[in-house]
GROMACS .gro file of C-alpha atoms in nm:
model
  130
    1MET     CA    1   0.100  -0.176   0.760
    2THR     CA    2  -0.234  -0.029   0.866
    3THR     CA    3  -0.536  -0.244   0.819
    4THR     CA    4  -0.748  -0.117   0.532
    5ASP     CA    5  -1.122  -0.091   0.492
    6ILE     CA    6  -1.347  -0.042   0.191
    7SER     CA    7  -1.374   0.334   0.226
    8ARG     CA    8  -0.998   0.383   0.222
    9ALA     CA    9  -0.951   0.135  -0.060
   10LEU     CA   10  -1.226   0.284  -0.289
   11ASN     CA   11  -1.120   0.643  -0.220
   12ASP     CA   12  -0.761   0.554  -0.299
   13LEU     CA   13  -0.846   0.348  -0.601
   14LEU     CA   14  -1.114   0.568  -0.767
   15PHE     CA   15  -1.155   0.906  -0.607
   16THR     CA   16  -0.805   1.040  -0.574
   17PRO     CA   17  -0.731   1.239  -0.878
   18GLY     CA   18  -0.385   1.159  -1.031
   19GLY     CA   19  -0.338   0.873  -0.784
   20ASP     CA   20  -0.114   0.577  -0.887
   21LEU     CA   21  -0.340   0.274  -0.947
   22ALA     CA   22  -0.061   0.013  -0.897
   23ALA     CA   23   0.040   0.173  -0.566
   24ALA     CA   24  -0.323   0.192  -0.451
   25VAL     CA   25  -0.379  -0.177  -0.536
   26GLU     CA   26  -0.058  -0.268  -0.355
   27ARG     CA   27  -0.160  -0.076  -0.041
   28HIS     CA   28  -0.505  -0.240  -0.003
   29PHE     CA   29  -0.495  -0.580  -0.180
   30ALA     CA   30  -0.272  -0.884  -0.112
   31PRO     CA   31  -0.086  -1.046  -0.405
   32ASP     CA   32  -0.313  -1.347  -0.394
   33TYR     CA   33  -0.635  -1.135  -0.392
   34ARG     CA   34  -0.947  -1.271  -0.559
   35GLN     CA   35  -1.299  -1.159  -0.551
   36ARG     CA   36  -1.651  -1.275  -0.632
   37THR     CA   37  -1.905  -1.016  -0.733
   38ASN     CA   38  -2.264  -1.117  -0.800
   39GLY     CA   39  -2.140  -1.477  -0.850
   40VAL     CA   40  -1.845  -1.402  -1.089
   41TRP     CA   41  -1.493  -1.465  -0.967
   42SER     CA   42  -1.187  -1.256  -1.067
   43ASP     CA   43  -0.821  -1.253  -0.963
   44ARG     CA   44  -0.603  -0.958  -0.884
   45GLU     CA   45  -0.513  -0.897  -1.249
   46GLY     CA   46  -0.889  -0.898  -1.345
   47PHE     CA   47  -0.949  -0.658  -1.059
   48VAL     CA   48  -0.682  -0.412  -1.184
   49GLN     CA   49  -0.831  -0.432  -1.534
   50HIS     CA   50  -1.176  -0.344  -1.388
   51MET     CA   51  -1.036  -0.047  -1.185
   52THR     CA   52  -0.850   0.087  -1.495
   53ALA     CA   53  -1.180   0.077  -1.693
   54LEU     CA   54  -1.371   0.243  -1.409
   55ARG     CA   55  -1.110   0.515  -1.375
   56SER     CA   56  -1.169   0.606  -1.749
   57LEU     CA   57  -1.547   0.629  -1.694
   58VAL     CA   58  -1.577   0.796  -1.357
   59ARG     CA   59  -1.536   1.167  -1.285
   60ASP     CA   60  -1.616   1.169  -0.916
   61GLY     CA   61  -1.774   0.975  -0.640
   62ARG     CA   62  -1.813   0.894  -0.283
   63VAL     CA   63  -1.844   0.590  -0.050
   64GLU     CA   64  -2.076   0.583   0.251
   65VAL     CA   65  -2.035   0.298   0.492
   66HIS     CA   66  -2.355   0.215   0.677
   67ASP     CA   67  -2.248  -0.096   0.870
   68GLU     CA   68  -1.890  -0.228   0.926
   69LEU     CA   69  -1.771  -0.533   1.135
   70ARG     CA   70  -1.436  -0.682   1.210
   71ASP     CA   71  -1.359  -1.010   1.372
   72GLY     CA   72  -0.992  -1.109   1.354
   73PRO     CA   73  -0.919  -1.164   0.980
   74ARG     CA   74  -1.292  -1.132   0.887
   75TYR     CA   75  -1.441  -0.808   0.764
   76ALA     CA   76  -1.792  -0.729   0.657
   77ASP     CA   77  -1.975  -0.413   0.553
   78ARG     CA   78  -2.273  -0.260   0.385
   79HIS     CA   79  -2.184   0.047   0.183
   80THR     CA   80  -2.324   0.270  -0.086
   81VAL     CA   81  -2.113   0.401  -0.373
   82THR     CA   82  -2.225   0.706  -0.566
   83LEU     CA   83  -2.051   0.753  -0.899
   84THR     CA   84  -2.065   1.039  -1.137
   85ARG     CA   85  -1.957   0.944  -1.489
   86ASN     CA   86  -1.763   1.173  -1.721
   87ASP     CA   87  -2.091   1.238  -1.907
   88GLY     CA   88  -2.252   1.362  -1.587
   89SER     CA   89  -2.483   1.064  -1.528
   90VAL     CA   90  -2.494   0.938  -1.169
   91SER     CA   91  -2.538   0.583  -1.037
   92VAL     CA   92  -2.591   0.468  -0.676
   93THR     CA   93  -2.510   0.109  -0.579
   94GLU     CA   94  -2.551  -0.056  -0.244
   95VAL     CA   95  -2.293  -0.327  -0.172
   96TYR     CA   96  -2.300  -0.609   0.079
   97LEU     CA   97  -1.938  -0.726   0.126
   98PHE     CA   98  -1.775  -1.002   0.320
   99ALA     CA   99  -1.392  -1.031   0.321
  100GLU     CA  100  -1.093  -1.218   0.453
  101MET     CA  101  -0.798  -0.992   0.543
  102ALA     CA  102  -0.434  -1.102   0.496
  103PRO     CA  103  -0.214  -1.097   0.807
  104ASP     CA  104  -0.066  -0.762   0.688
  105GLY     CA  105  -0.413  -0.600   0.688
  106ARG     CA  106  -0.487  -0.592   0.313
  107PHE     CA  107  -0.784  -0.756   0.153
  108ARG     CA  108  -0.714  -1.116   0.052
  109ARG     CA  109  -1.062  -1.221  -0.055
  110VAL     CA  110  -1.387  -1.028  -0.113
  111GLU     CA  111  -1.724  -1.170  -0.184
  112GLU     CA  112  -1.991  -0.915  -0.253
  113THR     CA  113  -2.344  -0.866  -0.390
  114THR     CA  114  -2.452  -0.535  -0.544
  115LEU     CA  115  -2.784  -0.369  -0.567
  116LEU     CA  116  -2.836  -0.085  -0.814
  117ILE     CA  117  -3.034   0.189  -0.635
  118SER     CA  118  -3.041   0.433  -0.920
  119GLY     CA  119  -2.876   0.458  -1.263
  120HIS     CA  120  -2.878   0.247  -1.575
  121ALA     CA  121  -2.898  -0.139  -1.565
  122GLY     CA  122  -2.538  -0.132  -1.716
  123ASP     CA  123  -2.421   0.034  -1.399
  124ARG     CA  124  -2.487  -0.257  -1.178
  125ASN     CA  125  -2.120  -0.342  -1.116
  126LEU     CA  126  -1.971   0.007  -1.128
  127GLY     CA  127  -1.991   0.052  -0.753
  128SER     CA  128  -1.832  -0.281  -0.673
  129VAL     CA  129  -1.475  -0.347  -0.575
  130LYS     CA  130  -1.451  -0.593  -0.866
   0.00000   0.00000   0.00000
């Protein structure tokens, strides 16, 4: 399996029209995946629920990776996610992400902090992997 990264994962999860969510999750996230976003932990099931909700709200978007580092099973990046909702409103979120990769190259654990650059306060976690 090819090692994933945040750009591949988010594009597959959110920005591939008609893409199979379960297959995308399986490609990029280990079965024991867990994540902390802005101090709140979730497991893989919670993550899938969040992605399902996002898919119903988001019409289009893009990921721009500004910095990306790998060191063995460690991965870190700083990226910006721009989302266009179905109603046409746009939010931009900067994300600082630290991760542990599983031996097969998928994300096992992600810890991230988000910073809403533009959009409504309720959009704070829209751009996160959570």
